[in-house]
mmCIF file of C-alpha atoms in Angstrom:
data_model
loop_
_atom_site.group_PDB
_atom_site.id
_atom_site.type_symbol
_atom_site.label_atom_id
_atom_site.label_comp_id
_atom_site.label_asym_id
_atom_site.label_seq_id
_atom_site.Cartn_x
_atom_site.Cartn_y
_atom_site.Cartn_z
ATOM 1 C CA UNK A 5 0.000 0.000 0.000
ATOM 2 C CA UNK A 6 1.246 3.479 -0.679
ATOM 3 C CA UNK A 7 1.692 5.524 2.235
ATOM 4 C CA UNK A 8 -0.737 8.902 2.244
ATOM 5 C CA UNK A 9 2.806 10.650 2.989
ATOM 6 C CA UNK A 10 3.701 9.667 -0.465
ATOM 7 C CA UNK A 11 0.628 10.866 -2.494
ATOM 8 C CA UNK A 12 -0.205 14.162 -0.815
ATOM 9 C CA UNK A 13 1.903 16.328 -2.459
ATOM 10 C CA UNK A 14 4.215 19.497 -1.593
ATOM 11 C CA UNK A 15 3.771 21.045 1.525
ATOM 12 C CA UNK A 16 2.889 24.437 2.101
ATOM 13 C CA UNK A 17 5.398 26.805 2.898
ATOM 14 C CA UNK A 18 4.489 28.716 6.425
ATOM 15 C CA UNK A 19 6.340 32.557 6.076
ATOM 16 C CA UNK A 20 5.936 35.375 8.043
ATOM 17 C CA UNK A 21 5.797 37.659 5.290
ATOM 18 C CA UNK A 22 4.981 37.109 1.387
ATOM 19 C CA UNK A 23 7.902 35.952 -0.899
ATOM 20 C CA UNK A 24 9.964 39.296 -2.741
ATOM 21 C CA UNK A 25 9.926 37.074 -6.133
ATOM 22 C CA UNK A 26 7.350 34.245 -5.903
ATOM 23 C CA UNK A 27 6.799 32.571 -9.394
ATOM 24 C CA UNK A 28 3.249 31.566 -10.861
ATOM 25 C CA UNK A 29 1.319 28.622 -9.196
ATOM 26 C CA UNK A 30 2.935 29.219 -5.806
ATOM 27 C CA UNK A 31 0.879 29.186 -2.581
ATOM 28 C CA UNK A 32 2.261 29.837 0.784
ATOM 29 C CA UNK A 33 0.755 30.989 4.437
ATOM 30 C CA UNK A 34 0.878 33.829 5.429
ATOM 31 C CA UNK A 35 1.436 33.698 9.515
ATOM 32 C CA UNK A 36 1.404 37.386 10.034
ATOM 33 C CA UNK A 37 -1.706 37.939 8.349
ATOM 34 C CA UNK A 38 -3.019 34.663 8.895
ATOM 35 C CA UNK A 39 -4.118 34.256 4.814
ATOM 36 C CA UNK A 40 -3.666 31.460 2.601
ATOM 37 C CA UNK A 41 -1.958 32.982 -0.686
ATOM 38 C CA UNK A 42 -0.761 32.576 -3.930
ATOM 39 C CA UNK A 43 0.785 33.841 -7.493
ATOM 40 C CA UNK A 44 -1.378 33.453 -9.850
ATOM 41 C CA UNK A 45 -3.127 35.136 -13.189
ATOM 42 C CA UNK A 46 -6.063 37.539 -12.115
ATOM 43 C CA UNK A 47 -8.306 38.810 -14.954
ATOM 44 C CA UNK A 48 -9.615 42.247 -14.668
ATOM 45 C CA UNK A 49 -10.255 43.890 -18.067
ATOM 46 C CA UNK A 50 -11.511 47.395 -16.256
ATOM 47 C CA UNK A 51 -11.224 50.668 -16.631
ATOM 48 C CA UNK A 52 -10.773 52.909 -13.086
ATOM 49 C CA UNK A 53 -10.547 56.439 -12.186
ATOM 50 C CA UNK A 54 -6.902 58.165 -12.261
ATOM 51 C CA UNK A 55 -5.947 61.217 -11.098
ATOM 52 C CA UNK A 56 -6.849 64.079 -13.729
ATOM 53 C CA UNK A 57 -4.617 66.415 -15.592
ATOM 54 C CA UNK A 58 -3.774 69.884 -14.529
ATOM 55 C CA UNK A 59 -5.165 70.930 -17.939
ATOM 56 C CA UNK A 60 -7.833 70.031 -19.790
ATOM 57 C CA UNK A 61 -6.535 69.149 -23.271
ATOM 58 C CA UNK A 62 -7.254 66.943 -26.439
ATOM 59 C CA UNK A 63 -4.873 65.626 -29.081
ATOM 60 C CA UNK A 64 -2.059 65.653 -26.105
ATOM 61 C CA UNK A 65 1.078 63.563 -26.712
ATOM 62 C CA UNK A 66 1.824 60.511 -24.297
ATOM 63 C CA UNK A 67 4.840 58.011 -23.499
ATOM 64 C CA UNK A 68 5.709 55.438 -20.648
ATOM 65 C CA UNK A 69 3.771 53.575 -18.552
ATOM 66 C CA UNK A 70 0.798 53.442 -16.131
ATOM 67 C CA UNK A 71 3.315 54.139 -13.624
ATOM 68 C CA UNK A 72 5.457 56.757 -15.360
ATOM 69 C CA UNK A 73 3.910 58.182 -18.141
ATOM 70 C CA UNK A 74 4.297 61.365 -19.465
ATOM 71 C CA UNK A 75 1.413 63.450 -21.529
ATOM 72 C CA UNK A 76 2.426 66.653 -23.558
ATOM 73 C CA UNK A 77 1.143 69.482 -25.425
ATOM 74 C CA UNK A 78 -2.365 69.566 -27.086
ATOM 75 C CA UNK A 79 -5.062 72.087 -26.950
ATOM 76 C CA UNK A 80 -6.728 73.391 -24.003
ATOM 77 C CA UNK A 81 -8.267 77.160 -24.317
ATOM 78 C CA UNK A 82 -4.982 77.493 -26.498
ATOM 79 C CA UNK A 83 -1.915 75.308 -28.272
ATOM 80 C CA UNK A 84 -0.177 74.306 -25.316
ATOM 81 C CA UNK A 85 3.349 73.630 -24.052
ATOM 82 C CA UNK A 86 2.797 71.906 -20.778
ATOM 83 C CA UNK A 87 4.139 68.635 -19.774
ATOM 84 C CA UNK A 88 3.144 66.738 -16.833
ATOM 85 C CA UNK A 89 3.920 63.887 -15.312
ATOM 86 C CA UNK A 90 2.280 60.807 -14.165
ATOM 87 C CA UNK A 91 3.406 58.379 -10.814
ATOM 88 C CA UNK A 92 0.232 55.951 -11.014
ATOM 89 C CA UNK A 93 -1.601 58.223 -8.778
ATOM 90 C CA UNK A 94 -1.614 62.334 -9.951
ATOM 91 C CA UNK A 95 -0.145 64.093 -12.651
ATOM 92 C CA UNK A 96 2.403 66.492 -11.782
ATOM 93 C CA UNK A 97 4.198 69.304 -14.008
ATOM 94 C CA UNK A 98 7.167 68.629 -16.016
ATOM 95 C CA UNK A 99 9.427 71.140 -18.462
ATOM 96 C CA UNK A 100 7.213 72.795 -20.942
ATOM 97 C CA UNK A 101 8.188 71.810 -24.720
ATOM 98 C CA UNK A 102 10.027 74.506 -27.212
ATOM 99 C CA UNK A 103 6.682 75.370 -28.507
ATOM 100 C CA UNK A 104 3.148 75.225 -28.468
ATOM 101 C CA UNK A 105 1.283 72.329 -30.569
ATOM 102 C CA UNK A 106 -1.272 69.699 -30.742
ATOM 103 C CA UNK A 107 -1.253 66.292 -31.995
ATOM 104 C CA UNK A 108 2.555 65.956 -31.542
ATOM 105 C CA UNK A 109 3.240 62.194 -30.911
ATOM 106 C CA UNK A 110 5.975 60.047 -28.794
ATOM 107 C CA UNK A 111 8.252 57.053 -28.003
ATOM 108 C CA UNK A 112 10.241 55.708 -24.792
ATOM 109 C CA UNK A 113 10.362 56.107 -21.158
ATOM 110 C CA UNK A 114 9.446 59.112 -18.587
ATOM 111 C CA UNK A 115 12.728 59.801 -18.470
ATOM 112 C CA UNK A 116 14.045 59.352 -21.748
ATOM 113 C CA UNK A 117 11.376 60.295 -24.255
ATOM 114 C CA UNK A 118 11.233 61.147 -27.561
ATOM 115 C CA UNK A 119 8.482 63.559 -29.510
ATOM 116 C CA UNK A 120 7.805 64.370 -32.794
ATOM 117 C CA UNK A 121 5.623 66.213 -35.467
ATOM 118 C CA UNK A 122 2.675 68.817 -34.138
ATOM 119 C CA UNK A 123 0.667 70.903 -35.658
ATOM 120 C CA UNK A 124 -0.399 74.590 -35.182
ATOM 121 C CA UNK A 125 -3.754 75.478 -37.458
ATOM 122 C CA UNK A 126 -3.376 77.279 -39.775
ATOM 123 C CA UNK A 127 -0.303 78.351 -39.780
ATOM 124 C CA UNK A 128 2.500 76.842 -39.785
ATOM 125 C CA UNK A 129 0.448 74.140 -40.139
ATOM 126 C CA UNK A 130 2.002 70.790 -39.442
ATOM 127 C CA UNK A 131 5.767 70.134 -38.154
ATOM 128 C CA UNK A 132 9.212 68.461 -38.931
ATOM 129 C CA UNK A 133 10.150 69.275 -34.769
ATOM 130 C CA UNK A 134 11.557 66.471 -33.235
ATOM 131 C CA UNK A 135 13.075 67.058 -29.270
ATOM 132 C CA UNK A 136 13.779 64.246 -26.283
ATOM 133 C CA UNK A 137 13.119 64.369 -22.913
ATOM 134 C CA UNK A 138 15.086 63.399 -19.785
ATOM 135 C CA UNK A 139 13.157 63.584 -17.215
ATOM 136 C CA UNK A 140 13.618 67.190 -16.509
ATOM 137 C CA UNK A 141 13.531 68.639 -19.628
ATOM 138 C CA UNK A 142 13.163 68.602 -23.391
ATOM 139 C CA UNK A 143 15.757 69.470 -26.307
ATOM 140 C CA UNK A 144 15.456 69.918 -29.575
ATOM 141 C CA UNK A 145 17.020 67.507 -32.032
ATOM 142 C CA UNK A 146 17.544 66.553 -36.078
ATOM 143 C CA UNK A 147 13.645 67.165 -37.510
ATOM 144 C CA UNK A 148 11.453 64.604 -39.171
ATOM 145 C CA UNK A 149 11.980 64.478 -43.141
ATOM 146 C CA UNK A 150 8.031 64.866 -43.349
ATOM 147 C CA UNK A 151 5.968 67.385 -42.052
ATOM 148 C CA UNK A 152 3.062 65.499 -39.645
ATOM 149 C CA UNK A 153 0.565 65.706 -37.148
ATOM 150 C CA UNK A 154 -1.806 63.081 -35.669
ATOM 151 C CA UNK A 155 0.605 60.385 -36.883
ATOM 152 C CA UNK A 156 2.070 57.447 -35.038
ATOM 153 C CA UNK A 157 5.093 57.193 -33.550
ATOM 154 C CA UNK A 158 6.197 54.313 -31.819
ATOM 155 C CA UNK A 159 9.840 52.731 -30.160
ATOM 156 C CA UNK A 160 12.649 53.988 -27.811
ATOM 157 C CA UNK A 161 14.079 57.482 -27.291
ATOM 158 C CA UNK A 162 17.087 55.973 -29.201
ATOM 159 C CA UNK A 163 15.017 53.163 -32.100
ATOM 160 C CA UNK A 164 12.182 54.798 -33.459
ATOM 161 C CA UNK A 165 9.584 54.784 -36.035
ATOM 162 C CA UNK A 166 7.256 57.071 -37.487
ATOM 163 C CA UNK A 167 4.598 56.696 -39.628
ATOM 164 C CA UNK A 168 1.562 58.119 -41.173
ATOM 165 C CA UNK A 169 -0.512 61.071 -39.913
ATOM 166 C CA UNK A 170 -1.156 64.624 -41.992
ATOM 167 C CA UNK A 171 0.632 67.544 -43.255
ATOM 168 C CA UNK A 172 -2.196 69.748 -43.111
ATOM 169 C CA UNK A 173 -1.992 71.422 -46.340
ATOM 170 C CA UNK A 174 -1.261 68.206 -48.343
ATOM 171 C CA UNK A 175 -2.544 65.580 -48.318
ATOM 172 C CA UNK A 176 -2.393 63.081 -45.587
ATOM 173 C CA UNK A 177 0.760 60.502 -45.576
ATOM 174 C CA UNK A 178 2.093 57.523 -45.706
ATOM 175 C CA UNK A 179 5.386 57.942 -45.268
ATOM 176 C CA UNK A 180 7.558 55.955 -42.792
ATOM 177 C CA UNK A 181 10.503 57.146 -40.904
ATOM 178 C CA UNK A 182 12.889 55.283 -38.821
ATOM 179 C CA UNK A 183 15.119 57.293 -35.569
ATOM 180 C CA UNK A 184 18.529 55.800 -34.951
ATOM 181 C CA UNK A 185 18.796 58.095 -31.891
ATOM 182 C CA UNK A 186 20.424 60.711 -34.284
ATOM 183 C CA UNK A 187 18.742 61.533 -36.881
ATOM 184 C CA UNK A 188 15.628 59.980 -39.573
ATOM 185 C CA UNK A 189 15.909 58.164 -42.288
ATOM 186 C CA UNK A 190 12.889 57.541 -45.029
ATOM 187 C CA UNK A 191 12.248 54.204 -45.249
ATOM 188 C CA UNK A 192 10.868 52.080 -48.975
ATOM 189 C CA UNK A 193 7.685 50.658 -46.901
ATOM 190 C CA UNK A 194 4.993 52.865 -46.933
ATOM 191 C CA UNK A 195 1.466 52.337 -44.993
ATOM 192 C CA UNK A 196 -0.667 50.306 -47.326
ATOM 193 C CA UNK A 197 -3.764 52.973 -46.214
ATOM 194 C CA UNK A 198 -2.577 56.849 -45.704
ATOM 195 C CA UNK A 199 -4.471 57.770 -42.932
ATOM 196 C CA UNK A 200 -4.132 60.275 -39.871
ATOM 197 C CA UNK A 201 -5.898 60.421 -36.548
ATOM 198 C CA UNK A 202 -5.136 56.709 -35.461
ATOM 199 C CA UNK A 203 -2.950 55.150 -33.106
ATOM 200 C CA UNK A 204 0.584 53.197 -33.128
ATOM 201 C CA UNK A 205 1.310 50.890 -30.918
ATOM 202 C CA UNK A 206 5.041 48.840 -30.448
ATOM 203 C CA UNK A 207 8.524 49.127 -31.158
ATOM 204 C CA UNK A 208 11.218 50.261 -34.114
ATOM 205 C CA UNK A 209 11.100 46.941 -35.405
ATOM 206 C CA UNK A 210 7.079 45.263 -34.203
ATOM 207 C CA UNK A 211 4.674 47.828 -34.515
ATOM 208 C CA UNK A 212 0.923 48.074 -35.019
ATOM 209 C CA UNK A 213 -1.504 50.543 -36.446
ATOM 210 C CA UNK A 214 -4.916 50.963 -36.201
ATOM 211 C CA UNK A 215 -8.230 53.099 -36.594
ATOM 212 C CA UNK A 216 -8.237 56.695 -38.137
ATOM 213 C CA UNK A 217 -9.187 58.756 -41.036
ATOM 214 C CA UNK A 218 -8.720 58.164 -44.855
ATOM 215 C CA UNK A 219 -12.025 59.666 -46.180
ATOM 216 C CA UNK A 220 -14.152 58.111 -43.799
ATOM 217 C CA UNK A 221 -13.441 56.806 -40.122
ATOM 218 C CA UNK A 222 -11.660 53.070 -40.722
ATOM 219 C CA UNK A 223 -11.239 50.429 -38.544
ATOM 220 C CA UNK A 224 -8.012 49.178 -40.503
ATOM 221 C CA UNK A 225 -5.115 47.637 -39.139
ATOM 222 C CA UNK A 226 -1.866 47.355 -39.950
ATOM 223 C CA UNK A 227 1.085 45.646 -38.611
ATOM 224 C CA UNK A 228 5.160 46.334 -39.725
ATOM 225 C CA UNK A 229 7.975 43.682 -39.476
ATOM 226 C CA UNK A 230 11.219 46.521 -39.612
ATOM 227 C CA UNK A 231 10.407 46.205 -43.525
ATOM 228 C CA UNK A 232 6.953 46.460 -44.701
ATOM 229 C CA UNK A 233 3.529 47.075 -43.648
ATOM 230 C CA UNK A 234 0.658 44.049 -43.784
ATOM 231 C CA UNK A 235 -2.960 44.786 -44.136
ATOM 232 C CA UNK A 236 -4.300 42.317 -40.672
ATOM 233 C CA UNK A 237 -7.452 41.774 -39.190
ATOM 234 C CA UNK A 238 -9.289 45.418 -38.704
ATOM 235 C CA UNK A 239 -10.988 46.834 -35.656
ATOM 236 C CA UNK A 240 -14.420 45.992 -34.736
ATOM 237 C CA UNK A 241 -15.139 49.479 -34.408
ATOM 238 C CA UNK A 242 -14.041 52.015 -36.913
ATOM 239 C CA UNK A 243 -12.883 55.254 -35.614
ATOM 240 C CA UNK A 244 -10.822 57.858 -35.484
ATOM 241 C CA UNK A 245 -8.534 59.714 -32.022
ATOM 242 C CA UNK A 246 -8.407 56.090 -31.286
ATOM 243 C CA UNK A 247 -6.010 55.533 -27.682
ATOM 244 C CA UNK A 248 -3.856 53.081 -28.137
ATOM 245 C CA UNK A 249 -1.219 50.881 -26.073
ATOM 246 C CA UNK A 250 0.419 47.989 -25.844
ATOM 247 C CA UNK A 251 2.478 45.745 -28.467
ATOM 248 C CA UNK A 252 2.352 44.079 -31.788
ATOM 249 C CA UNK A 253 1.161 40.950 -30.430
ATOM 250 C CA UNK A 254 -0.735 42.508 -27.027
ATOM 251 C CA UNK A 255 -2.474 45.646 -28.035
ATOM 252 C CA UNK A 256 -5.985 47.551 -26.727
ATOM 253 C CA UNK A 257 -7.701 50.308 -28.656
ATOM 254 C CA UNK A 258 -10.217 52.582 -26.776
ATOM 255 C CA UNK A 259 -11.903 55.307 -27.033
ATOM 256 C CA UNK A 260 -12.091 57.460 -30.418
ATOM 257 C CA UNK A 261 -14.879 59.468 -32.538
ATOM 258 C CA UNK A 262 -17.112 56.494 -34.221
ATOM 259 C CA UNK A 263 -20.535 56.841 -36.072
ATOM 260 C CA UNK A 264 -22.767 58.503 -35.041
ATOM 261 C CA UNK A 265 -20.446 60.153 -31.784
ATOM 262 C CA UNK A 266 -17.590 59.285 -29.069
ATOM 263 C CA UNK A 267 -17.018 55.520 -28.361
ATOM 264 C CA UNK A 268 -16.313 54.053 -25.049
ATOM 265 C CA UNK A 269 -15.357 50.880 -26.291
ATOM 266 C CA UNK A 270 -12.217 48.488 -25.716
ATOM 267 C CA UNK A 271 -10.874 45.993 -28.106
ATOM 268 C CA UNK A 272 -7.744 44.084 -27.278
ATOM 269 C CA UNK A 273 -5.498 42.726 -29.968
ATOM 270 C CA UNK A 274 -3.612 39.243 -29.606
ATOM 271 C CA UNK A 275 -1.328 38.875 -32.525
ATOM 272 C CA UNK A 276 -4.416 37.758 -35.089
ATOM 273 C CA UNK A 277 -7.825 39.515 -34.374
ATOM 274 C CA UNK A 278 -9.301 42.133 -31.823
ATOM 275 C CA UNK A 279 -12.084 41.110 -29.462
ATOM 276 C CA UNK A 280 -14.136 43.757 -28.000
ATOM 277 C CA UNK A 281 -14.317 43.590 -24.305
ATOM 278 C CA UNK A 282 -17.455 44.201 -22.270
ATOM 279 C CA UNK A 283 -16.402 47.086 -19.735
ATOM 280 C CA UNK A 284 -16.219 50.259 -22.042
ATOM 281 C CA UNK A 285 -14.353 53.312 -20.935
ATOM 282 C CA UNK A 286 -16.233 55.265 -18.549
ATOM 283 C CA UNK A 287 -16.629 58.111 -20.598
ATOM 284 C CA UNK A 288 -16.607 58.327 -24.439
ATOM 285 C CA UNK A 289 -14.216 60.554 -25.523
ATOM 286 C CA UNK A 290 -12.226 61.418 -28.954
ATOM 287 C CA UNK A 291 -8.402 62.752 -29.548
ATOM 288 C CA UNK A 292 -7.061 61.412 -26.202
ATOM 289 C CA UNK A 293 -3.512 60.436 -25.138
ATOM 290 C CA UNK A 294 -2.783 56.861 -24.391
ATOM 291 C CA UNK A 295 0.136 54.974 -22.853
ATOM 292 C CA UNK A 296 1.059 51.577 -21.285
ATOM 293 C CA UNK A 297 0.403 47.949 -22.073
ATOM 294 C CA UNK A 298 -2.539 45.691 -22.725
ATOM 295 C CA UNK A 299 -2.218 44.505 -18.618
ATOM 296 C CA UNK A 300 -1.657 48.361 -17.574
ATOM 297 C CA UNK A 301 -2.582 51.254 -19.529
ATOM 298 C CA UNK A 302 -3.704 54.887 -18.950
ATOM 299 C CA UNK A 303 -5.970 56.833 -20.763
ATOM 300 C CA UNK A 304 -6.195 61.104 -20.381
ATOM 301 C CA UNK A 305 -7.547 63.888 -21.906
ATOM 302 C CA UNK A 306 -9.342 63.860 -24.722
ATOM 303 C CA UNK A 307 -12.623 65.624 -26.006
ATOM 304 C CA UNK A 308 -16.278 64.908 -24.933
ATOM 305 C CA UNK A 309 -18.953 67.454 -25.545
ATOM 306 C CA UNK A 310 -15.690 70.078 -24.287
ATOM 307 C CA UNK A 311 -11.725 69.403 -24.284
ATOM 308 C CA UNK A 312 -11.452 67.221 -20.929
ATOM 309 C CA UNK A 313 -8.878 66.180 -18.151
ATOM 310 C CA UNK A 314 -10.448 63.017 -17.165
ATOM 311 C CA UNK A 315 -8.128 60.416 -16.661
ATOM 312 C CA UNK A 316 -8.809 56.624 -16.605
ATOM 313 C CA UNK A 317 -6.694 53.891 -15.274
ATOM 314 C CA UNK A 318 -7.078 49.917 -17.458
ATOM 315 C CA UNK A 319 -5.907 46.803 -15.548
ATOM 316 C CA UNK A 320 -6.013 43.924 -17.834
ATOM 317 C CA UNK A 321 -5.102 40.553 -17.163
ATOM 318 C CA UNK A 322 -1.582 39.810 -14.962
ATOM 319 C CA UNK A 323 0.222 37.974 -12.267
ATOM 320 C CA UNK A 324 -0.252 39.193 -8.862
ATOM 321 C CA UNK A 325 -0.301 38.018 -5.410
ATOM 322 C CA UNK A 326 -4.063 37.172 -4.210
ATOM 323 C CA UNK A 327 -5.715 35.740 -1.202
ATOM 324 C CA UNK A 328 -7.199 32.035 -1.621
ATOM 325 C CA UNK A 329 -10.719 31.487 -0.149
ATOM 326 C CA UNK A 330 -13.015 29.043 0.438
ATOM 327 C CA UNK A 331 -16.069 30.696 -0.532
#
């Protein structure tokens, strides 16, 4: 007969205090707290209330994270060169930009961003500007090869790409650029659908575009492999000042201008199709930042009925530490 000793399994670990790095599947007590726990995958897929901006804006710029993002220009009452700052909690001000724009777009980390493009309408119209950021403040740098606004932009301070958007008094583009942390180069692959107004998700080399304007609102998506761009599956819902964030192969789309007004809706992307989740923003909105990934994002500004500082906060689906009941 085989002994119950020998069947059971692995024993619980008894701790005084959770594990610093536990790894997914574990479960441990917790004698302190008295709480069974464990690391494992929690599914969320909300959106939550964040701390607003300091300015209501739409078509502001955004980079980073949930944690440490950063949101830039746009319009308020007026083009606007603020910056501010976000910890996961409140938005607090950073260095103002060179100059005064909307629609400018950007790539990297809090503290080592990069922005390009804008627009001031009518005149001068849409922008070559490119400038970094470190955290303190921005500088400018070698311009864009194509005037842009509401374009994509997507990457590292140091590797990124550019894509897309409008110059305002040409027609809109589809010109790609790529940023070797000096300077850009025009690359051969164009976008397969000139557009403006959508959103780019991803880095230099994986990135992912979606939504916007060509004549009407579109729901197309397209993805690039460093070379080329590939027509993939589109959006369920077409529209245009899509947010965006995320990667080529873990992406969510929300908010945006659809037909016949503002959507609320979320669609996550996993490498083949979008799905379109059940918990909508908490308030349509149009032209609004967007930052993060598809397990943490942030969502801010924007334009409702009026230009807006409304922030919202998205937790996805992610490892974590949770308490293990019985009911």
């Amino acid at each position: 007969m085989v002994a119950y000793t020998g069947i059971q399994g692995q024993n619980i670990l008894i701790v005084s205090s959770d594990p610093a790095n536990p790894v997914e599947g574990q479960i441990w007590y917790n004698s302190t707290s008295n709480l069974l726990k464990g690391y494992a995958n929690i599914v969320t897929n909300a959106w939550a209330s964040g701390g607003s901006l300091s300015t209501a804006r739409r078509l502001p710029g955004g980079l980073g994270t949930q944690t440490a993002g950063l949101g830039f220009n746009g319009y308020g009452t007026a083009y606007s060169n603020a910056t501010e700052e976000y910890d996961g909690t409140s938005w607090a001000a950073g260095g103002n930009t060179p100059d005064s724009v909307y629609g400018r777009k950007g790539a990297g980390t809090q503290t080592a961003g990069l922005a390009c493009g804008g627009g001031v309408i009518p005149s001068p119209g849409s922008l070559t500007t490119t400038i970094t950021y470190d955290g303190t403040s921005w500088s400018p740098v070698n311009s864009l090869n194509t005037k842009r606004y509401v374009h994509g932009t997507t990457g590292t301070q140091t590797a990124a790409l550019a894509f897309g958007g409008s110059s305002y008094s040409s027609p809109k583009t589809a010109a790609t650029e790529s940023w070797n942390g000096t300077s850009w180069t025009t690359v051969p692959g164009t976008m397969n659908t000139t557009r403006a107004g959508f959103a780019g998700i991803g880095i230099q080399g994986a990135t992912l575009a979606f939504g916007g304007e060509i004549a009407p609102i579109t729901a197309a998506t397209e993805s690039w492999n460093g070379t080329s761009w590939t027509s993939v599956n589109s959006l369920n819902t077409a529209r245009v000042g899509v947010g965006g964030a995320g990667t080529q192969t873990a992406g969510l789309a929300f908010g945006g201008e659809a037909v016949p007004g503002n959507s609320a809706a979320t669609e996550l992307w996993n490498g083949t199709s979008w799905t379109t989740n059940p918990n909508s923003m908490a308030t349509a909105r149009q032209s609004l930042g967007g930052v993060g990934t598809q397990a943490n994002a942030l969502a801010f500004g924007g334009y409702i009925t009026a230009n807006t500082a409304a922030t919202e906060e998205w937790t996805g689906s992610g490892v974590a530490v949770r308490t293990i009941t019985t009911s």
